[in-house]
Tab-separated table of C-alpha atoms and ligand atoms in Angstrom:
chain	number	residue	atom	x	y	z
A	1	MET	CA	2.650	31.017	77.547
A	2	SER	CA	-0.231	32.294	75.463
A	3	THR	CA	-3.607	30.594	75.258
A	4	GLU	CA	-3.678	30.986	71.493
A	5	VAL	CA	-3.883	27.595	69.804
A	6	VAL	CA	-1.437	27.332	66.874
A	7	ILE	CA	-1.723	23.635	66.060
A	8	LEU	CA	-4.977	21.766	66.185
A	9	ALA	CA	-4.997	18.199	64.948
A	10	GLU	CA	-8.160	16.126	65.012
A	11	ASN	CA	-8.453	12.394	64.590
A	12	LEU	CA	-5.237	12.123	62.581
A	13	GLY	CA	-4.594	8.795	60.968
A	14	LYS	CA	-2.079	7.625	58.404
A	15	ARG	CA	-2.479	4.348	56.587
A	16	TYR	CA	0.135	2.618	54.517
A	17	PHE	CA	-0.120	-0.524	52.482
A	18	LEU	CA	2.752	-2.899	52.928
A	19	THR	CA	3.255	-5.123	49.936
A	20	HIS	CA	4.813	-8.520	50.282
A	21	ARG	CA	5.420	-9.729	46.778
A	22	ARG	CA	5.511	-13.437	46.307
A	23	GLY	CA	7.732	-15.269	43.892
A	24	GLY	CA	10.519	-12.694	43.652
A	25	ARG	CA	14.027	-14.005	44.219
A	26	SER	CA	14.803	-11.632	47.002
A	27	GLN	CA	11.419	-11.847	48.685
A	28	TYR	CA	9.970	-14.187	51.180
A	29	THR	CA	8.384	-17.246	49.618
A	30	ALA	CA	6.643	-19.903	51.640
A	31	LEU	CA	7.043	-23.512	50.575
A	32	ARG	CA	3.318	-23.931	49.992
A	33	ASP	CA	3.466	-20.886	47.673
A	34	VAL	CA	6.315	-22.373	45.665
A	35	ILE	CA	4.225	-25.461	45.077
A	36	ALA	CA	1.021	-23.566	44.428
A	37	ASP	CA	2.737	-21.062	42.183
A	38	GLY	CA	4.461	-23.814	40.274
A	39	VAL	CA	1.138	-25.443	39.501
A	40	ARG	CA	-0.398	-22.115	38.524
A	41	ASN	CA	2.553	-21.291	36.315
A	42	PHE	CA	2.335	-24.587	34.580
A	43	PHE	CA	-1.305	-24.337	33.650
A	44	SER	CA	-2.400	-20.820	33.502
A	45	ALA	CA	0.208	-18.125	33.790
A	46	TRP	CA	-1.886	-16.103	31.385
A	47	LEU	CA	-4.824	-16.249	33.757
A	48	PHE	CA	-2.944	-14.353	36.427
A	49	SER	CA	-0.750	-12.184	34.282
A	50	LYS	CA	-3.337	-9.395	34.048
A	51	ASP	CA	-4.095	-9.429	37.745
A	52	ARG	CA	-0.906	-8.822	39.682
A	53	SER	CA	-2.808	-8.247	42.907
A	54	ARG	CA	-3.316	-11.995	43.079
A	55	TRP	CA	0.424	-12.370	43.300
A	56	THR	CA	0.881	-9.991	46.182
A	57	ASP	CA	-0.077	-9.906	49.822
A	58	LYS	CA	-1.208	-6.400	50.650
A	59	GLU	CA	-1.230	-5.592	54.309
A	60	GLU	CA	-2.987	-2.535	55.647
A	61	PHE	CA	-0.915	-0.750	58.235
A	62	TRP	CA	-1.796	2.282	60.344
A	63	ALA	CA	1.336	4.278	61.190
A	64	LEU	CA	-0.836	6.801	63.059
A	65	ARG	CA	-4.271	6.334	64.578
A	66	GLU	CA	-6.801	8.688	66.202
A	67	VAL	CA	-4.355	11.382	67.226
A	68	PHE	CA	-5.821	14.560	68.698
A	69	LEU	CA	-3.397	17.355	69.476
A	70	GLU	CA	-3.749	20.920	70.635
A	71	VAL	CA	-0.615	23.026	70.903
A	72	LYS	CA	-0.581	26.571	72.205
A	73	LYS	CA	1.659	29.363	71.056
A	74	GLY	CA	5.038	29.226	72.766
A	75	GLU	CA	4.605	25.647	73.933
A	76	VAL	CA	7.543	23.235	73.602
A	77	ILE	CA	6.227	19.705	73.229
A	78	GLY	CA	8.315	16.548	73.276
A	79	ILE	CA	7.188	13.558	71.271
A	80	ILE	CA	8.591	10.261	72.450
A	81	GLY	CA	8.093	6.607	71.608
A	82	ARG	CA	9.863	3.549	70.343
A	83	ASN	CA	11.235	3.156	66.815
A	84	GLY	CA	8.329	2.994	64.393
A	85	ALA	CA	5.827	4.474	66.861
A	86	GLY	CA	4.732	7.122	64.348
A	87	LYS	CA	6.637	10.192	65.581
A	88	SER	CA	8.127	11.188	62.221
A	89	THR	CA	4.839	10.436	60.501
A	90	LEU	CA	3.087	12.847	62.848
A	91	LEU	CA	5.675	15.560	62.208
A	92	LYS	CA	5.464	15.038	58.453
A	93	ILE	CA	1.703	15.496	58.557
A	94	LEU	CA	2.029	18.603	60.742
A	95	SER	CA	4.628	20.046	58.334
A	96	ARG	CA	2.316	19.225	55.408
A	97	ILE	CA	4.919	16.984	53.816
A	98	THR	CA	2.440	14.137	53.760
A	99	GLU	CA	-1.372	14.033	53.794
A	100	PRO	CA	-3.224	12.317	56.618
A	101	THR	CA	-5.543	9.448	55.664
A	102	THR	CA	-8.075	10.549	58.258
A	103	GLY	CA	-8.629	13.758	60.192
A	104	CYS	CA	-7.301	17.243	59.620
A	105	VAL	CA	-4.754	19.751	60.878
A	106	GLY	CA	-5.112	23.442	61.453
A	107	LEU	CA	-1.908	25.511	61.670
A	108	LYS	CA	-1.401	29.145	62.468
A	109	GLY	CA	1.926	30.558	61.338
A	110	ARG	CA	5.000	29.621	59.349
A	111	VAL	CA	6.348	26.133	59.987
A	112	ALA	CA	10.038	25.321	59.649
A	113	SER	CA	10.718	21.657	59.890
A	114	LEU	CA	13.893	19.753	60.276
A	115	LEU	CA	12.805	16.234	59.629
A	116	GLU	CA	15.709	14.567	58.012
A	117	VAL	CA	19.207	15.862	57.470
A	118	GLY	CA	18.886	18.857	55.188
A	119	THR	CA	15.240	18.534	54.183
A	120	GLY	CA	14.597	21.370	51.780
A	121	PHE	CA	18.258	21.737	50.829
A	122	HIS	CA	19.279	21.570	47.220
A	123	PRO	CA	22.523	19.547	46.881
A	124	GLU	CA	23.848	21.490	43.885
A	125	LEU	CA	23.426	24.868	45.537
A	126	THR	CA	25.999	26.361	47.863
A	127	GLY	CA	25.460	26.883	51.568
A	128	ARG	CA	24.840	30.591	50.931
A	129	GLU	CA	22.256	29.882	48.202
A	130	ASN	CA	20.475	27.311	50.343
A	131	ILE	CA	20.071	29.763	53.189
A	132	PHE	CA	18.293	32.163	50.814
A	133	LEU	CA	16.255	29.355	49.242
A	134	ASN	CA	15.027	28.138	52.643
A	135	GLY	CA	14.214	31.654	53.760
A	136	ALA	CA	12.169	32.175	50.613
A	137	ILE	CA	10.334	28.878	51.206
A	138	LEU	CA	9.471	30.184	54.666
A	139	GLY	CA	8.021	33.319	53.092
A	140	MET	CA	10.745	35.704	54.215
A	141	THR	CA	11.951	38.681	52.216
A	142	GLN	CA	15.568	38.958	51.006
A	143	ALA	CA	16.109	41.782	53.508
A	144	GLU	CA	14.820	39.643	56.399
A	145	ILE	CA	17.090	36.763	55.416
A	146	ARG	CA	20.111	39.078	55.041
A	147	LYS	CA	19.528	40.333	58.571
A	148	LYS	CA	19.795	36.780	59.924
A	149	PHE	CA	22.496	35.578	57.527
A	150	ASP	CA	25.604	36.196	59.631
A	151	GLU	CA	24.017	34.659	62.694
A	152	ILE	CA	23.143	31.501	60.756
A	153	VAL	CA	26.637	31.161	59.317
A	154	ALA	CA	28.278	31.752	62.692
A	155	PHE	CA	26.000	29.206	64.394
A	156	ALA	CA	26.632	26.583	61.731
A	157	GLU	CA	30.395	27.273	61.789
A	158	ILE	CA	30.657	26.823	58.041
A	159	GLU	CA	32.185	30.207	57.043
A	160	LYS	CA	34.899	28.573	54.966
A	161	PHE	CA	32.461	26.414	53.015
A	162	LEU	CA	29.767	28.986	52.426
A	163	ASP	CA	30.314	28.960	48.682
A	164	THR	CA	30.737	25.201	48.327
A	165	PRO	CA	27.752	23.152	47.032
A	166	VAL	CA	26.201	21.418	50.034
A	167	LYS	CA	26.563	18.010	48.354
A	168	HIS	CA	30.232	18.222	49.328
A	169	TYR	CA	29.446	18.864	53.007
A	170	SER	CA	30.014	16.183	55.600
A	171	SER	CA	26.817	14.985	57.275
A	172	GLY	CA	27.745	16.979	60.395
A	173	MET	CA	28.197	20.211	58.393
A	174	TYR	CA	24.948	19.599	56.545
A	175	MET	CA	23.172	19.135	59.840
A	176	ARG	CA	24.687	22.264	61.384
A	177	LEU	CA	23.528	24.399	58.512
A	178	ALA	CA	20.086	22.779	58.314
A	179	PHE	CA	19.531	23.329	62.009
A	180	ALA	CA	20.863	26.886	61.905
A	181	VAL	CA	18.551	27.782	59.040
A	182	ALA	CA	15.483	26.183	60.620
A	183	ALA	CA	16.068	27.750	64.016
A	184	HIS	CA	17.160	31.247	62.952
A	185	LEU	CA	14.723	32.082	60.212
A	186	GLU	CA	12.091	32.919	62.811
A	187	PRO	CA	9.406	30.404	61.999
A	188	GLU	CA	6.368	30.573	64.274
A	189	ILE	CA	6.445	26.800	64.602
A	190	LEU	CA	9.675	24.833	64.661
A	191	VAL	CA	9.428	21.093	64.074
A	192	ILE	CA	12.578	19.132	64.904
A	193	ASP	CA	13.025	15.402	64.421
A	194	GLU	CA	15.956	13.783	66.176
A	195	VAL	CA	18.620	16.389	65.324
A	196	LEU	CA	20.601	15.345	68.276
A	197	ALA	CA	21.341	11.991	66.708
A	198	VAL	CA	23.821	13.719	64.394
A	199	GLY	CA	26.656	15.972	65.387
A	200	ASP	CA	29.081	15.952	68.226
A	201	ALA	CA	28.299	16.630	71.855
A	202	ALA	CA	29.206	20.315	71.633
A	203	PHE	CA	26.901	20.854	68.673
A	204	GLN	CA	24.082	18.953	70.360
A	205	LYS	CA	24.437	21.219	73.374
A	206	LYS	CA	24.351	24.276	71.164
A	207	CYS	CA	21.172	23.019	69.424
A	208	LEU	CA	19.459	22.452	72.737
A	209	GLY	CA	20.409	25.945	73.863
A	210	LYS	CA	19.080	27.429	70.621
A	211	MET	CA	15.809	25.519	70.889
A	212	GLY	CA	15.436	26.875	74.404
A	213	ASP	CA	15.944	30.418	73.045
A	214	VAL	CA	13.400	29.866	70.287
A	215	ALA	CA	10.898	28.780	72.917
A	216	LYS	CA	11.680	31.795	75.103
A	217	GLU	CA	10.916	34.051	72.162
A	218	GLY	CA	7.386	32.667	72.337
A	219	ARG	CA	7.635	30.418	69.333
A	220	THR	CA	6.265	26.907	69.312
A	221	VAL	CA	8.548	23.878	69.141
A	222	LEU	CA	7.709	20.238	68.492
A	223	PHE	CA	10.670	18.095	69.352
A	224	VAL	CA	11.054	14.384	68.631
A	225	SER	CA	13.924	12.697	70.401
A	226	HIS	CA	15.126	9.463	71.920
A	227	ASN	CA	17.246	11.515	74.284
A	228	MET	CA	15.058	11.537	77.377
A	229	ALA	CA	17.285	13.975	79.259
A	230	ALA	CA	16.959	16.484	76.425
A	231	VAL	CA	13.180	16.067	76.293
A	232	THR	CA	12.847	16.593	80.029
A	233	GLN	CA	15.174	19.557	79.993
A	234	LEU	CA	13.659	21.317	77.021
A	235	CYS	CA	9.966	20.484	76.951
A	236	ARG	CA	7.254	21.468	79.360
A	237	ASN	CA	4.870	18.830	78.038
A	238	ALA	CA	5.292	15.584	76.151
A	239	ILE	CA	3.240	12.952	74.407
A	240	HIS	CA	4.094	9.293	74.176
A	241	LEU	CA	3.186	7.513	70.944
A	242	GLN	CA	2.880	3.756	70.841
A	243	ASN	CA	1.908	1.894	67.675
A	244	GLY	CA	0.636	5.127	66.202
A	245	ARG	CA	-1.571	6.102	69.128
A	246	VAL	CA	-1.092	8.640	71.897
A	247	VAL	CA	-0.885	6.516	75.031
A	248	ASP	CA	0.269	9.176	77.494
A	249	SER	CA	0.565	12.939	77.686
A	250	GLY	CA	1.206	15.592	80.298
A	251	PRO	CA	4.188	17.278	81.965
A	252	ALA	CA	7.342	16.037	80.187
A	253	ALA	CA	9.109	14.721	83.286
A	254	ASN	CA	6.106	12.558	84.220
A	255	VAL	CA	5.571	11.202	80.721
A	256	VAL	CA	9.281	10.398	80.367
A	257	ASN	CA	9.377	8.649	83.743
A	258	ARG	CA	6.353	6.516	82.966
A	259	TYR	CA	7.782	5.702	79.535
A	260	LEU	CA	11.125	4.602	80.981
A	261	ALA	CA	9.435	2.627	83.727
A	262	SER	CA	7.128	0.837	81.287
A	263	GLY	CA	10.026	-0.876	79.567
A	264	GLN	CA	8.716	0.593	76.316
A	265	SER	CA	11.682	2.855	75.904
A	266	ASP	CA	14.379	2.353	73.338
A	267	ALA	CA	17.009	2.563	76.039
A	268	ALA	CA	19.591	-0.212	76.104
A	269	THR	CA	20.190	0.445	79.800
A	270	VAL	CA	17.319	0.373	82.262
A	271	ASP	CA	17.341	1.409	85.917
A	272	LEU	CA	15.404	-1.386	87.623
A	273	ARG	CA	15.358	-0.036	91.173
A	274	ASP	CA	11.852	1.411	90.824
A	275	PHE	CA	10.704	-0.654	87.904
A	276	PRO	CA	6.942	-1.104	88.334
A	277	THR	CA	5.993	-4.478	86.837
A	278	ARG	CA	7.598	-6.945	89.247
A	279	THR	CA	6.662	-9.546	91.812
A	280	GLY	CA	8.585	-11.405	94.512
A	281	SER	CA	9.562	-10.956	98.122
A	282	GLY	CA	12.078	-8.213	97.272
A	283	THR	CA	14.728	-9.703	99.554
A	284	VAL	CA	16.991	-9.654	96.512
A	285	ARG	CA	16.318	-7.044	93.848
A	286	PHE	CA	17.561	-6.281	90.375
A	287	GLU	CA	19.233	-2.876	90.170
A	288	TRP	CA	19.844	-2.385	86.483
A	289	GLY	CA	19.833	-4.302	83.226
A	290	GLU	CA	21.524	-3.628	79.915
A	291	MET	CA	21.451	-5.034	76.384
A	292	ARG	CA	24.938	-5.283	74.861
A	293	GLY	CA	26.580	-6.212	71.619
A	294	SER	CA	29.336	-8.793	71.424
A	295	GLU	CA	32.006	-6.168	72.150
A	296	GLY	CA	30.211	-5.267	75.367
A	297	GLU	CA	28.814	-1.996	73.974
A	298	ALA	CA	25.315	-0.987	75.108
A	299	ARG	CA	22.851	-1.376	72.228
A	300	ARG	CA	19.440	-2.769	71.369
A	301	ASP	CA	19.546	-3.265	67.602
A	302	PHE	CA	20.866	-6.533	66.231
A	303	SER	CA	20.947	-8.456	62.999
A	304	ILE	CA	19.921	-12.090	62.744
A	305	GLY	CA	22.787	-14.339	63.762
A	306	GLU	CA	24.502	-11.889	66.111
A	307	ASP	CA	25.288	-12.639	69.733
A	308	VAL	CA	23.060	-10.687	72.128
A	309	ILE	CA	24.324	-10.049	75.618
A	310	VAL	CA	22.138	-9.350	78.615
A	311	ALA	CA	23.939	-7.821	81.571
A	312	PHE	CA	22.328	-7.072	84.928
A	313	ARG	CA	23.058	-6.476	88.562
A	314	PHE	CA	21.144	-7.583	91.610
A	315	GLN	CA	21.592	-6.932	95.301
A	316	ALA	CA	20.337	-8.526	98.486
A	317	GLY	CA	18.629	-6.629	101.297
A	318	ALA	CA	20.136	-6.474	104.778
A	319	GLY	CA	18.512	-9.576	106.272
A	320	PHE	CA	19.384	-11.939	103.431
A	321	HIS	CA	21.914	-14.663	104.266
A	322	GLU	CA	21.413	-17.388	101.632
A	323	ARG	CA	24.633	-18.360	99.861
A	324	GLN	CA	22.910	-19.615	96.719
A	325	VAL	CA	20.474	-18.009	94.349
A	326	ARG	CA	19.047	-19.209	91.065
A	327	LEU	CA	18.683	-17.000	87.991
A	328	ALA	CA	16.525	-17.163	84.899
A	329	ILE	CA	15.676	-15.046	81.901
A	330	GLN	CA	12.377	-15.294	80.076
A	331	LEU	CA	12.221	-14.228	76.441
A	332	ARG	CA	8.999	-13.324	74.661
A	333	THR	CA	7.894	-11.834	71.358
A	334	SER	CA	6.136	-8.487	70.929
A	335	ASP	CA	2.816	-10.326	70.683
A	336	GLY	CA	3.359	-12.035	74.000
A	337	ILE	CA	4.468	-15.526	72.926
A	338	SER	CA	6.910	-16.987	75.432
A	339	LEU	CA	9.902	-18.137	73.427
A	340	CYS	CA	12.142	-19.631	76.036
A	341	ASN	CA	13.039	-19.705	79.658
A	342	MET	CA	16.771	-19.721	80.153
A	343	ALA	CA	17.742	-21.000	83.601
A	344	ASP	CA	21.309	-20.743	84.877
A	345	MET	CA	21.442	-24.443	85.811
A	346	ASP	CA	20.803	-25.524	82.195
A	347	SER	CA	24.011	-23.763	81.220
A	348	ASP	CA	25.913	-25.278	84.153
A	349	PHE	CA	26.095	-21.956	85.887
A	350	ALA	CA	25.422	-21.484	89.575
A	351	ILE	CA	26.152	-18.890	92.200
A	352	LYS	CA	27.120	-20.827	95.325
A	353	ASP	CA	28.945	-18.155	97.272
A	354	PHE	CA	26.602	-15.213	96.995
A	355	CYS	CA	27.561	-12.456	99.335
A	356	GLY	CA	25.109	-9.695	98.666
A	357	ALA	CA	25.583	-8.336	95.134
A	358	GLU	CA	26.465	-9.691	91.706
A	359	THR	CA	26.835	-8.391	88.183
A	360	ILE	CA	26.143	-11.004	85.542
A	361	SER	CA	26.512	-11.193	81.802
A	362	VAL	CA	24.565	-13.729	79.762
A	363	ARG	CA	25.476	-14.270	76.121
A	364	LEU	CA	22.683	-15.483	73.840
A	365	PRO	CA	24.702	-16.847	70.932
A	366	ASP	CA	23.699	-16.670	67.268
A	367	VAL	CA	20.200	-15.304	67.821
A	368	ARG	CA	18.186	-16.520	64.868
A	369	LEU	CA	14.919	-14.706	65.289
A	370	TYR	CA	12.897	-12.851	62.666
A	371	PRO	CA	12.883	-9.042	62.745
A	372	ASP	CA	10.697	-7.900	65.649
A	373	THR	CA	11.023	-6.548	69.174
A	374	TYR	CA	11.779	-9.127	71.843
A	375	TYR	CA	11.258	-8.615	75.570
A	376	LEU	CA	13.196	-10.058	78.449
A	377	SER	CA	12.092	-10.648	82.015
A	378	LEU	CA	14.618	-11.250	84.784
A	379	TRP	CA	14.077	-13.726	87.603
A	380	VAL	CA	16.020	-14.417	90.779
A	381	GLY	CA	14.839	-16.908	93.362
A	382	SER	CA	15.809	-19.584	95.782
A	383	ILE	CA	17.740	-22.675	94.780
A	384	THR	CA	14.581	-24.700	95.386
A	385	ASN	CA	12.584	-22.472	93.001
A	386	ILE	CA	10.049	-22.046	95.807
A	387	ASP	CA	10.849	-18.477	96.780
A	388	VAL	CA	10.742	-15.802	94.142
A	389	TYR	CA	12.922	-12.926	95.284
A	390	ASP	CA	12.441	-10.660	92.313
A	391	TRP	CA	10.789	-11.134	88.955
A	392	VAL	CA	10.873	-8.066	86.744
A	393	ARG	CA	8.708	-8.471	83.679
A	394	ASP	CA	9.555	-7.225	80.195
A	395	CYS	CA	12.116	-4.832	81.605
A	396	LEU	CA	14.615	-5.117	78.752
A	397	SER	CA	14.030	-5.364	75.072
A	398	PHE	CA	15.975	-5.657	71.884
A	399	GLU	CA	15.255	-5.344	68.234
A	400	ILE	CA	16.168	-7.696	65.421
A	401	VAL	CA	16.365	-5.272	62.534
A	402	GLY	CA	17.422	-7.338	59.533
A	403	GLY	CA	19.141	-10.330	58.071
A	404	GLY	CA	22.669	-8.935	58.475
A	405	GLN	CA	25.257	-11.278	57.007
A	406	LEU	CA	22.762	-14.097	56.663
A	407	THR	CA	20.168	-12.818	54.210
A	408	THR	CA	18.999	-9.784	52.300
A	409	ARG	CA	15.506	-11.054	51.536
A	410	THR	CA	12.507	-9.440	53.200
A	411	LEU	CA	11.389	-11.222	56.326
A	412	PRO	CA	7.851	-10.236	57.312
A	413	ARG	CA	7.159	-11.300	60.863
A	414	SER	CA	3.927	-12.946	59.687
A	415	ALA	CA	6.100	-15.459	57.813
A	416	GLY	CA	7.770	-16.933	60.833
A	417	LEU	CA	9.678	-16.571	64.001
A	418	LEU	CA	12.817	-18.648	63.639
A	419	PHE	CA	15.385	-18.047	60.963
A	420	TRP	CA	16.818	-21.452	60.208
A	421	THR	CA	19.256	-22.342	57.489
A	422	PRO	CA	18.911	-26.094	57.160
A	423	THR	CA	21.055	-28.218	54.862
A	424	TRP	CA	19.439	-28.732	51.475
A	425	THR	CA	20.484	-31.697	49.353
A	426	ARG	CA	19.580	-32.659	45.825
A	427	LEU	CA	18.985	-36.415	45.691
A	428	PRO	CA	19.299	-38.648	42.622
A	429	ALA	CA	16.011	-39.890	41.154
A	430	ALA	CA	16.842	-43.431	42.272
A	431	SER	CA	16.478	-42.431	45.862
A	432	SER	CA	12.713	-41.774	45.522
A	433	PRO	CA	10.575	-44.023	47.716
A	434	SER	CA	9.200	-46.897	45.687
A	435	THR	CA	5.658	-46.043	46.702
A	436	ALA	CA	5.902	-42.444	45.436
A	437	ARG	CA	3.156	-41.700	42.982
A	438	SER	CA	4.190	-39.858	39.906
A	439	PHE	CA	2.725	-36.407	39.520
A	440	GLN	CA	-0.268	-36.501	37.216
A	441	VAL	CA	-0.928	-33.489	35.065
A	442	PRO	CA	-4.690	-33.064	35.075
A	443	THR	CA	-6.257	-32.455	31.684
A	444	LEU	CA	-7.979	-29.105	31.287
B	1	LIG	N1	6.118	5.448	53.260
B	1	LIG	C1	5.894	4.452	54.091
B	1	LIG	N2	5.351	3.282	53.665
B	1	LIG	C2	5.078	2.282	54.522
B	1	LIG	N3	5.305	2.343	55.852
B	1	LIG	C3	5.843	3.476	56.349
B	1	LIG	C4	6.162	4.585	55.494
B	1	LIG	N4	6.656	5.570	56.289
B	1	LIG	C5	6.658	5.097	57.554
B	1	LIG	N5	6.154	3.840	57.570
B	1	LIG	C6	5.967	3.000	58.752
B	1	LIG	O1	5.204	3.707	59.689
B	1	LIG	C7	5.634	3.414	61.004
B	1	LIG	C8	5.925	4.704	61.719
B	1	LIG	O2	7.087	5.259	61.171
B	1	LIG	P1	7.753	6.574	61.732
B	1	LIG	O3	8.883	6.916	60.822
B	1	LIG	O4	6.697	7.620	61.919
B	1	LIG	O5	8.294	6.085	63.147
B	1	LIG	P2	9.144	6.886	64.241
B	1	LIG	O6	8.353	6.890	65.486
B	1	LIG	O7	9.568	8.181	63.665
B	1	LIG	O8	10.380	5.908	64.419
B	1	LIG	P3	11.949	6.230	64.692
B	1	LIG	O9	12.081	6.424	66.178
B	1	LIG	O10	12.612	4.967	64.247
B	1	LIG	O11	12.321	7.437	63.870
B	1	LIG	C9	6.825	2.492	60.867
B	1	LIG	O12	6.404	1.169	61.084
B	1	LIG	C10	7.275	2.704	59.455
B	1	LIG	O13	7.857	1.520	58.946
B	2	LIG	MG1	11.439	8.944	63.114
């Protein structure tokens, strides 16, 4: 690998303003706002009409913060982190698709980026025309593009559809062509965001192979992925982003291992054998844990009101002979608030004939929590609660991503934690308490 620096980013930051509009039908509205707004409306709508900012809550939000990055020619860097960590934002800044709020980027060479399916593709143009268009955007001559043309078409396996407008392509075909163009048009820097999420296993394998070739040719690759095996296999180094900041960097295998062990990963299944944050005697130990949907499929993203299943396995060491163990699960929010402690006994569940290993499934029904990330800790101890055998903290996590069947309104986490749908009833006037004072309209 050369020592020539091709990407130099200093103090990169990206700020967004999140707007929570009050009063809209589909937006969050707190009860106190309904009352306050009602009074305002009644007296002085005109007063506020010219100043809409008074009707909105603007929240400053840093998607990226103080990121320094130096990438050498021929380096293949993996960028990992949870959903919303800022990975795509970083790639967009590096590809000059968006401007940073702070800091600056220096780039040496042509950058081809594959950020979303078919970025840079024109839907009305055919596959053939888009290949030429993208080549031209990358600064290549017609002759250079023609030289690569057959290779691109063969890689994308779209020969038959070459003269069809890409808007008629399936998402897989779109992706194949987009990847083939980005990888074959010899950019000096190739920026790839989560391509492996689309396409079948064979295509994913082919993409990984191609990215490896690109790297071998001495070109630089930045690769964002949630596929930890691919990151470890393909990248020499990696950085871990968390809440917009770089929290770890170094050889890819080490960064990936620390990321998985920290419970910060987006993995639904977690190997708990070497999980670091745990206490207890270790006479019984958790082996793995998994978040599942109601059909038993491994997943971490849920809508409000869905059933969330936690499955795990634990095993006793050789000298352990107790026939009973007690289990508990602790649930907390992303800002550390303990939400509940679910003990097996409260659900009339007990293991009375334990003989060394158990696999358990716990269904949390109708989870009515606001969108956020929630963390689970697993506990196994003696029936007396005195001995803690194993207590693995924040080892599993799941995401509530939206209102699902229950609501389409926006639900900022700052507005609450529990999504309740109480019964609302309109009462006749006669049912007012006799002592109720009538509402007095103050004179202006
Ligand atoms: N245009 C925008 N306006 C407001 N917020 C934004 C905008 N674009 C991104 N964000 C926010 O910035 C944060 C970082 O987003 P980004 O897309 O970089 O995350 P990511 O690490 O790529 O996540 P994922 O793994 O889900 O792709 C998120 O909280 C996202 O909601
Ligand atoms: Mg992203």
